[in-house]
């Protein structure tokens, strides 16, 4: 799987399933995520946070649109809690390199932001 859209969709599927080995496979070793509240540098640090430290793991990513044109891919969606209620909306912009997700810039808001 090397096309950006498939990689992005596999990223959300791995997170939602709690498949952290699969998530690790999708990310480049020097993966970086930048989001409004923090930055994660390195695939291992990011996977550790997602597996062991994030406050809510029983969530689902509802993907509303994928914009696959360009060297990477952008995804617009919503994070839902276990009851299906929206926690916040997001736009994720992925950089892809050598068939892996190399970087992720996350933009998130709630209450219509």
PDB file of C-alpha atoms in Angstrom, residues 10-113:
ATOM      1  CA  UNK A  10      -5.212   2.556   7.187  1.00  0.00           C
ATOM      2  CA  UNK A  11      -3.875   4.986   9.832  1.00  0.00           C
ATOM      3  CA  UNK A  12      -7.389   5.685  11.166  1.00  0.00           C
ATOM      4  CA  UNK A  13      -8.364   1.999  10.966  1.00  0.00           C
ATOM      5  CA  UNK A  14      -5.296   1.015  13.015  1.00  0.00           C
ATOM      6  CA  UNK A  15      -5.970   3.691  15.636  1.00  0.00           C
ATOM      7  CA  UNK A  16      -9.650   2.822  15.948  1.00  0.00           C
ATOM      8  CA  UNK A  17      -8.887  -0.911  16.221  1.00  0.00           C
ATOM      9  CA  UNK A  18      -6.091  -0.400  18.737  1.00  0.00           C
ATOM     10  CA  UNK A  19      -3.732  -2.158  16.307  1.00  0.00           C
ATOM     11  CA  UNK A  20      -0.537  -0.407  17.363  1.00  0.00           C
ATOM     12  CA  UNK A  21       1.754  -2.824  15.525  1.00  0.00           C
ATOM     13  CA  UNK A  22      -0.035  -1.937  12.286  1.00  0.00           C
ATOM     14  CA  UNK A  23       0.102   1.756  13.155  1.00  0.00           C
ATOM     15  CA  UNK A  24       3.856   1.482  13.671  1.00  0.00           C
ATOM     16  CA  UNK A  25       4.250  -0.167  10.236  1.00  0.00           C
ATOM     17  CA  UNK A  26       2.452   2.730   8.545  1.00  0.00           C
ATOM     18  CA  UNK A  27       4.739   5.405  10.004  1.00  0.00           C
ATOM     19  CA  UNK A  28       8.234   6.369   8.925  1.00  0.00           C
ATOM     20  CA  UNK A  29      10.838   6.009  11.711  1.00  0.00           C
ATOM     21  CA  UNK A  30      11.254   9.803  11.925  1.00  0.00           C
ATOM     22  CA  UNK A  31       7.490  10.461  11.830  1.00  0.00           C
ATOM     23  CA  UNK A  32       6.420  13.785  13.370  1.00  0.00           C
ATOM     24  CA  UNK A  33       2.936  14.856  14.389  1.00  0.00           C
ATOM     25  CA  UNK A  34       2.199  18.487  15.105  1.00  0.00           C
ATOM     26  CA  UNK A  35      -1.132  19.329  16.684  1.00  0.00           C
ATOM     27  CA  UNK A  36      -2.501  22.346  18.558  1.00  0.00           C
ATOM     28  CA  UNK A  37      -1.569  21.059  22.018  1.00  0.00           C
ATOM     29  CA  UNK A  38       1.764  19.266  21.394  1.00  0.00           C
ATOM     30  CA  UNK A  39       4.286  17.802  18.986  1.00  0.00           C
ATOM     31  CA  UNK A  40       5.401  14.171  18.822  1.00  0.00           C
ATOM     32  CA  UNK A  41       8.791  13.464  17.293  1.00  0.00           C
ATOM     33  CA  UNK A  42       9.565   9.923  16.227  1.00  0.00           C
ATOM     34  CA  UNK A  43       7.359   6.954  15.396  1.00  0.00           C
ATOM     35  CA  UNK A  44       8.026   5.183  18.690  1.00  0.00           C
ATOM     36  CA  UNK A  45       7.091   8.213  20.806  1.00  0.00           C
ATOM     37  CA  UNK A  46       3.870   8.720  18.841  1.00  0.00           C
ATOM     38  CA  UNK A  47       2.823   5.053  19.069  1.00  0.00           C
ATOM     39  CA  UNK A  48       3.621   4.958  22.797  1.00  0.00           C
ATOM     40  CA  UNK A  49       1.392   7.975  23.381  1.00  0.00           C
ATOM     41  CA  UNK A  50      -1.470   6.550  21.342  1.00  0.00           C
ATOM     42  CA  UNK A  51      -1.227   3.146  23.019  1.00  0.00           C
ATOM     43  CA  UNK A  52      -0.471   4.087  26.639  1.00  0.00           C
ATOM     44  CA  UNK A  53      -1.029   7.765  27.343  1.00  0.00           C
ATOM     45  CA  UNK A  54      -3.913   9.291  25.444  1.00  0.00           C
ATOM     46  CA  UNK A  55      -6.859  10.112  27.681  1.00  0.00           C
ATOM     47  CA  UNK A  56      -9.523   8.360  25.565  1.00  0.00           C
ATOM     48  CA  UNK A  57      -8.893   5.231  23.514  1.00  0.00           C
ATOM     49  CA  UNK A  58     -12.495   4.166  22.896  1.00  0.00           C
ATOM     50  CA  UNK A  59     -12.962   6.565  20.004  1.00  0.00           C
ATOM     51  CA  UNK A  60     -13.695   6.379  16.294  1.00  0.00           C
ATOM     52  CA  UNK A  61     -12.491   8.600  13.473  1.00  0.00           C
ATOM     53  CA  UNK A  62     -15.342   9.458  11.109  1.00  0.00           C
ATOM     54  CA  UNK A  63     -13.732  10.415   7.805  1.00  0.00           C
ATOM     55  CA  UNK A  64     -15.940  12.910   5.974  1.00  0.00           C
ATOM     56  CA  UNK A  65     -13.674  13.738   3.029  1.00  0.00           C
ATOM     57  CA  UNK A  66     -10.274  12.810   1.647  1.00  0.00           C
ATOM     58  CA  UNK A  67      -8.281  15.146  -0.580  1.00  0.00           C
ATOM     59  CA  UNK A  68      -5.649  12.910  -2.195  1.00  0.00           C
ATOM     60  CA  UNK A  69      -4.093  15.330  -4.690  1.00  0.00           C
ATOM     61  CA  UNK A  70      -0.489  16.328  -4.134  1.00  0.00           C
ATOM     62  CA  UNK A  71       2.503  14.665  -2.549  1.00  0.00           C
ATOM     63  CA  UNK A  72       0.494  13.849   0.565  1.00  0.00           C
ATOM     64  CA  UNK A  73      -3.154  13.725   1.528  1.00  0.00           C
ATOM     65  CA  UNK A  74      -5.576  15.820   3.577  1.00  0.00           C
ATOM     66  CA  UNK A  75      -8.467  14.335   5.541  1.00  0.00           C
ATOM     67  CA  UNK A  76     -11.461  16.130   7.044  1.00  0.00           C
ATOM     68  CA  UNK A  77     -13.325  14.288   9.764  1.00  0.00           C
ATOM     69  CA  UNK A  78     -14.670  14.073  13.288  1.00  0.00           C
ATOM     70  CA  UNK A  79     -13.525  12.213  16.387  1.00  0.00           C
ATOM     71  CA  UNK A  80     -16.431  10.377  18.023  1.00  0.00           C
ATOM     72  CA  UNK A  81     -16.651   8.982  21.546  1.00  0.00           C
ATOM     73  CA  UNK A  82     -17.886   5.486  22.431  1.00  0.00           C
ATOM     74  CA  UNK A  83     -21.510   6.682  22.240  1.00  0.00           C
ATOM     75  CA  UNK A  84     -21.015   8.186  18.772  1.00  0.00           C
ATOM     76  CA  UNK A  85     -21.062  11.766  20.039  1.00  0.00           C
ATOM     77  CA  UNK A  86     -18.703  14.188  18.333  1.00  0.00           C
ATOM     78  CA  UNK A  87     -15.762  15.261  20.476  1.00  0.00           C
ATOM     79  CA  UNK A  88     -14.271  17.578  17.860  1.00  0.00           C
ATOM     80  CA  UNK A  89     -13.770  18.096  14.147  1.00  0.00           C
ATOM     81  CA  UNK A  90     -10.331  17.814  12.589  1.00  0.00           C
ATOM     82  CA  UNK A  91      -8.334  18.249   9.438  1.00  0.00           C
ATOM     83  CA  UNK A  92      -5.238  16.080   9.164  1.00  0.00           C
ATOM     84  CA  UNK A  93      -2.591  16.805   6.558  1.00  0.00           C
ATOM     85  CA  UNK A  94      -0.220  13.901   5.966  1.00  0.00           C
ATOM     86  CA  UNK A  95       3.160  13.961   4.247  1.00  0.00           C
ATOM     87  CA  UNK A  96       4.024  10.675   2.562  1.00  0.00           C
ATOM     88  CA  UNK A  97       7.526   9.471   1.799  1.00  0.00           C
ATOM     89  CA  UNK A  98       8.726   6.103   0.524  1.00  0.00           C
ATOM     90  CA  UNK A  99       5.337   4.471   1.083  1.00  0.00           C
ATOM     91  CA  UNK A 100       4.939   5.559   4.701  1.00  0.00           C
ATOM     92  CA  UNK A 101       3.382   8.423   6.596  1.00  0.00           C
ATOM     93  CA  UNK A 102       6.270  10.784   7.301  1.00  0.00           C
ATOM     94  CA  UNK A 103       4.514  13.687   9.023  1.00  0.00           C
ATOM     95  CA  UNK A 104       1.079  14.749  10.197  1.00  0.00           C
ATOM     96  CA  UNK A 105      -0.199  18.241  10.866  1.00  0.00           C
ATOM     97  CA  UNK A 106      -3.478  18.125  12.821  1.00  0.00           C
ATOM     98  CA  UNK A 107      -5.912  21.019  12.997  1.00  0.00           C
ATOM     99  CA  UNK A 108      -8.763  20.534  15.469  1.00  0.00           C
ATOM    100  CA  UNK A 109     -11.612  22.498  16.926  1.00  0.00           C
ATOM    101  CA  UNK A 110     -14.836  21.989  18.815  1.00  0.00           C
ATOM    102  CA  UNK A 111     -18.160  23.780  19.128  1.00  0.00           C
ATOM    103  CA  UNK A 112     -18.076  24.810  15.480  1.00  0.00           C
ATOM    104  CA  UNK A 113     -14.517  26.150  15.590  1.00  0.00           C
TER     105      UNK A 113
END
